Amino acid sequence: MNFLEKITGSDMTKIMKAFEARVKVLPNEYQTAWKEINSHLWIHGDFTGRNLMPIFDSALELLEVASAEEQRVEEVLGDDIKGFCAALVGDEGANTFRDKWRDQLNKNVARKLGGLK
C-alpha cells in the first residue's frame, strides 16, 4: 500500500469490494448475516477501519466454511449477531460466546470422528 492509497482509503475500497465479491457467492441467509455483521463491526473500528480488516476476513471465512458444510447461520453465529460481533472484537460478554463456540466445536469434532449426528 502506498502513501496515496493510505490517505485516500482506496486500498480499503479494494478490500471491501473483494469481500463483497466473496459474499455474493454465499446463500441468501449468509449474505443477510454478513450485512448484519458488517454493520455491527464498523462501530468497533479505529479512525480508518483498517484494524477491522482481519476480523472481517475471519468472519467471512467462517461463513464460507459453514456454508460449504451446509450449516444453518444460527448454528454458526447463534441468535445474537450483535453479541457475536462484540465477542469478535473482545468486548464484554465474549467469554460466554467463546464457551458456546467451544461447545459447538467439540460437538462438531465428536460428530465427525464418531459418526454421531
PDB file of C-alpha atoms in Angstrom:
ATOM      1  CA  MET A   1       0.000   0.000   0.000  1.00  0.00           C
ATOM      2  CA  ASN A   2       1.463   3.293  -0.997  1.00  0.00           C
ATOM      3  CA  PHE A   3       1.018   6.634   0.704  1.00  0.00           C
ATOM      4  CA  LEU A   4      -1.695   7.878  -1.671  1.00  0.00           C
ATOM      5  CA  GLU A   5      -3.786   4.731  -1.193  1.00  0.00           C
ATOM      6  CA  LYS A   6      -3.472   5.063   2.558  1.00  0.00           C
ATOM      7  CA  ILE A   7      -4.530   8.715   2.534  1.00  0.00           C
ATOM      8  CA  THR A   8      -7.454   8.279   0.129  1.00  0.00           C
ATOM      9  CA  GLY A   9      -8.603   4.944   1.510  1.00  0.00           C
ATOM     10  CA  SER A  10      -8.637   3.335  -1.938  1.00  0.00           C
ATOM     11  CA  ASP A  11      -6.913   0.271  -0.510  1.00  0.00           C
ATOM     12  CA  MET A  12      -9.851  -0.200   1.846  1.00  0.00           C
ATOM     13  CA  THR A  13     -12.287   0.149  -1.044  1.00  0.00           C
ATOM     14  CA  LYS A  14     -10.473  -2.624  -2.918  1.00  0.00           C
ATOM     15  CA  ILE A  15     -10.511  -4.892   0.109  1.00  0.00           C
ATOM     16  CA  MET A  16     -14.215  -4.319   0.794  1.00  0.00           C
ATOM     17  CA  LYS A  17     -15.083  -4.948  -2.878  1.00  0.00           C
ATOM     18  CA  ALA A  18     -13.184  -8.234  -2.672  1.00  0.00           C
ATOM     19  CA  PHE A  19     -15.181  -9.150   0.446  1.00  0.00           C
ATOM     20  CA  GLU A  20     -18.445  -8.289  -1.322  1.00  0.00           C
ATOM     21  CA  ALA A  21     -17.482 -10.475  -4.296  1.00  0.00           C
ATOM     22  CA  ARG A  22     -16.931 -13.375  -1.896  1.00  0.00           C
ATOM     23  CA  VAL A  23     -20.276 -12.678  -0.202  1.00  0.00           C
ATOM     24  CA  LYS A  24     -22.217 -12.793  -3.490  1.00  0.00           C
ATOM     25  CA  VAL A  25     -21.334 -16.487  -3.823  1.00  0.00           C
ATOM     26  CA  LEU A  26     -22.889 -17.338  -0.455  1.00  0.00           C
ATOM     27  CA  PRO A  27     -26.543 -18.377   0.025  1.00  0.00           C
ATOM     28  CA  ASN A  28     -29.049 -15.611   0.832  1.00  0.00           C
ATOM     29  CA  GLU A  29     -29.214 -16.256   4.585  1.00  0.00           C
ATOM     30  CA  TYR A  30     -25.421 -15.947   4.787  1.00  0.00           C
ATOM     31  CA  GLN A  31     -25.491 -12.735   2.757  1.00  0.00           C
ATOM     32  CA  THR A  32     -28.025 -11.300   5.179  1.00  0.00           C
ATOM     33  CA  ALA A  33     -25.878 -12.358   8.145  1.00  0.00           C
ATOM     34  CA  TRP A  34     -22.829 -10.735   6.518  1.00  0.00           C
ATOM     35  CA  LYS A  35     -24.684  -7.428   6.135  1.00  0.00           C
ATOM     36  CA  GLU A  36     -25.618  -7.530   9.796  1.00  0.00           C
ATOM     37  CA  ILE A  37     -22.063  -8.459  10.853  1.00  0.00           C
ATOM     38  CA  ASN A  38     -20.714  -5.678   8.650  1.00  0.00           C
ATOM     39  CA  SER A  39     -22.969  -3.072  10.237  1.00  0.00           C
ATOM     40  CA  HIS A  40     -22.228  -4.183  13.806  1.00  0.00           C
ATOM     41  CA  LEU A  41     -18.444  -4.388  13.406  1.00  0.00           C
ATOM     42  CA  TRP A  42     -17.845  -0.896  11.997  1.00  0.00           C
ATOM     43  CA  ILE A  43     -18.628   0.728  15.327  1.00  0.00           C
ATOM     44  CA  HIS A  44     -15.554  -1.010  16.762  1.00  0.00           C
ATOM     45  CA  GLY A  45     -13.171   0.354  14.155  1.00  0.00           C
ATOM     46  CA  ASP A  46     -10.488   2.939  14.565  1.00  0.00           C
ATOM     47  CA  PHE A  47     -10.494   6.152  12.523  1.00  0.00           C
ATOM     48  CA  THR A  48      -9.729   4.337   9.255  1.00  0.00           C
ATOM     49  CA  GLY A  49     -11.259   0.934   9.957  1.00  0.00           C
ATOM     50  CA  ARG A  50      -8.075  -0.858   8.915  1.00  0.00           C
ATOM     51  CA  ASN A  51      -7.945  -2.619  12.270  1.00  0.00           C
ATOM     52  CA  LEU A  52     -11.150  -4.449  11.323  1.00  0.00           C
ATOM     53  CA  MET A  53      -9.948  -5.981   8.059  1.00  0.00           C
ATOM     54  CA  PRO A  54      -8.531  -9.166   9.647  1.00  0.00           C
ATOM     55  CA  ILE A  55     -11.726  -9.532  11.683  1.00  0.00           C
ATOM     56  CA  PHE A  56     -13.911  -9.099   8.588  1.00  0.00           C
ATOM     57  CA  ASP A  57     -11.777 -11.647   6.753  1.00  0.00           C
ATOM     58  CA  SER A  58     -12.082 -14.182   9.579  1.00  0.00           C
ATOM     59  CA  ALA A  59     -15.838 -13.679   9.925  1.00  0.00           C
ATOM     60  CA  LEU A  60     -16.349 -14.089   6.192  1.00  0.00           C
ATOM     61  CA  GLU A  61     -14.172 -17.193   6.144  1.00  0.00           C
ATOM     62  CA  LEU A  62     -16.288 -18.636   8.961  1.00  0.00           C
ATOM     63  CA  LEU A  63     -19.426 -18.021   6.891  1.00  0.00           C
ATOM     64  CA  GLU A  64     -17.836 -19.589   3.799  1.00  0.00           C
ATOM     65  CA  VAL A  65     -16.804 -22.733   5.670  1.00  0.00           C
ATOM     66  CA  ALA A  66     -20.191 -23.059   7.369  1.00  0.00           C
ATOM     67  CA  SER A  67     -21.953 -22.618   4.035  1.00  0.00           C
ATOM     68  CA  ALA A  68     -19.766 -25.302   2.441  1.00  0.00           C
ATOM     69  CA  GLU A  69     -20.681 -27.646   5.312  1.00  0.00           C
ATOM     70  CA  GLU A  70     -24.365 -26.713   4.824  1.00  0.00           C
ATOM     71  CA  GLN A  71     -24.814 -25.469   8.377  1.00  0.00           C
ATOM     72  CA  ARG A  72     -27.539 -23.001   9.233  1.00  0.00           C
ATOM     73  CA  VAL A  73     -26.484 -19.460  10.104  1.00  0.00           C
ATOM     74  CA  GLU A  74     -27.997 -19.802  13.574  1.00  0.00           C
ATOM     75  CA  GLU A  75     -25.816 -22.849  14.266  1.00  0.00           C
ATOM     76  CA  VAL A  76     -22.702 -20.852  13.485  1.00  0.00           C
ATOM     77  CA  LEU A  77     -23.465 -17.359  14.785  1.00  0.00           C
ATOM     78  CA  GLY A  78     -26.190 -18.007  17.314  1.00  0.00           C
ATOM     79  CA  ASP A  79     -29.253 -15.829  17.745  1.00  0.00           C
ATOM     80  CA  ASP A  80     -27.369 -12.680  18.747  1.00  0.00           C
ATOM     81  CA  ILE A  81     -25.236 -11.405  15.864  1.00  0.00           C
ATOM     82  CA  LYS A  82     -24.517  -8.179  17.706  1.00  0.00           C
ATOM     83  CA  GLY A  83     -23.116 -10.213  20.603  1.00  0.00           C
ATOM     84  CA  PHE A  84     -21.161 -12.362  18.159  1.00  0.00           C
ATOM     85  CA  CYS A  85     -19.534  -9.214  16.751  1.00  0.00           C
ATOM     86  CA  ALA A  86     -18.768  -7.930  20.243  1.00  0.00           C
ATOM     87  CA  ALA A  87     -17.074 -11.230  21.005  1.00  0.00           C
ATOM     88  CA  LEU A  88     -15.010 -10.992  17.821  1.00  0.00           C
ATOM     89  CA  VAL A  89     -13.566  -7.657  18.853  1.00  0.00           C
ATOM     90  CA  GLY A  90     -13.170  -8.670  22.504  1.00  0.00           C
ATOM     91  CA  ASP A  91     -15.901  -6.678  24.201  1.00  0.00           C
ATOM     92  CA  GLU A  92     -17.680  -7.669  27.406  1.00  0.00           C
ATOM     93  CA  GLY A  93     -19.511 -10.959  27.347  1.00  0.00           C
ATOM     94  CA  ALA A  94     -17.038 -12.600  24.994  1.00  0.00           C
ATOM     95  CA  ASN A  95     -16.358 -15.468  27.374  1.00  0.00           C
ATOM     96  CA  THR A  96     -19.904 -16.745  27.149  1.00  0.00           C
ATOM     97  CA  PHE A  97     -19.731 -16.787  23.364  1.00  0.00           C
ATOM     98  CA  ARG A  98     -16.324 -18.431  23.403  1.00  0.00           C
ATOM     99  CA  ASP A  99     -17.725 -21.132  25.645  1.00  0.00           C
ATOM    100  CA  LYS A 100     -20.616 -21.619  23.248  1.00  0.00           C
ATOM    101  CA  TRP A 101     -18.257 -21.824  20.268  1.00  0.00           C
ATOM    102  CA  ARG A 102     -16.017 -24.257  22.122  1.00  0.00           C
ATOM    103  CA  ASP A 103     -19.007 -26.478  22.854  1.00  0.00           C
ATOM    104  CA  GLN A 104     -20.118 -26.278  19.226  1.00  0.00           C
ATOM    105  CA  LEU A 105     -16.609 -27.129  18.017  1.00  0.00           C
ATOM    106  CA  ASN A 106     -16.422 -30.082  20.394  1.00  0.00           C
ATOM    107  CA  LYS A 107     -19.790 -31.366  19.141  1.00  0.00           C
ATOM    108  CA  ASN A 108     -18.723 -31.000  15.512  1.00  0.00           C
ATOM    109  CA  VAL A 109     -15.441 -32.811  16.114  1.00  0.00           C
ATOM    110  CA  ALA A 110     -17.177 -35.600  18.025  1.00  0.00           C
ATOM    111  CA  ARG A 111     -19.747 -35.932  15.248  1.00  0.00           C
ATOM    112  CA  LYS A 112     -17.057 -36.088  12.534  1.00  0.00           C
ATOM    113  CA  LEU A 113     -14.837 -38.524  14.430  1.00  0.00           C
ATOM    114  CA  GLY A 114     -17.535 -40.649  15.975  1.00  0.00           C
ATOM    115  CA  GLY A 115     -20.078 -40.612  13.190  1.00  0.00           C
ATOM    116  CA  LEU A 116     -22.670 -39.081  15.557  1.00  0.00           C
ATOM    117  CA  LYS A 117     -25.416 -36.800  14.327  1.00  0.00           C
TER     118      LYS A 117
END
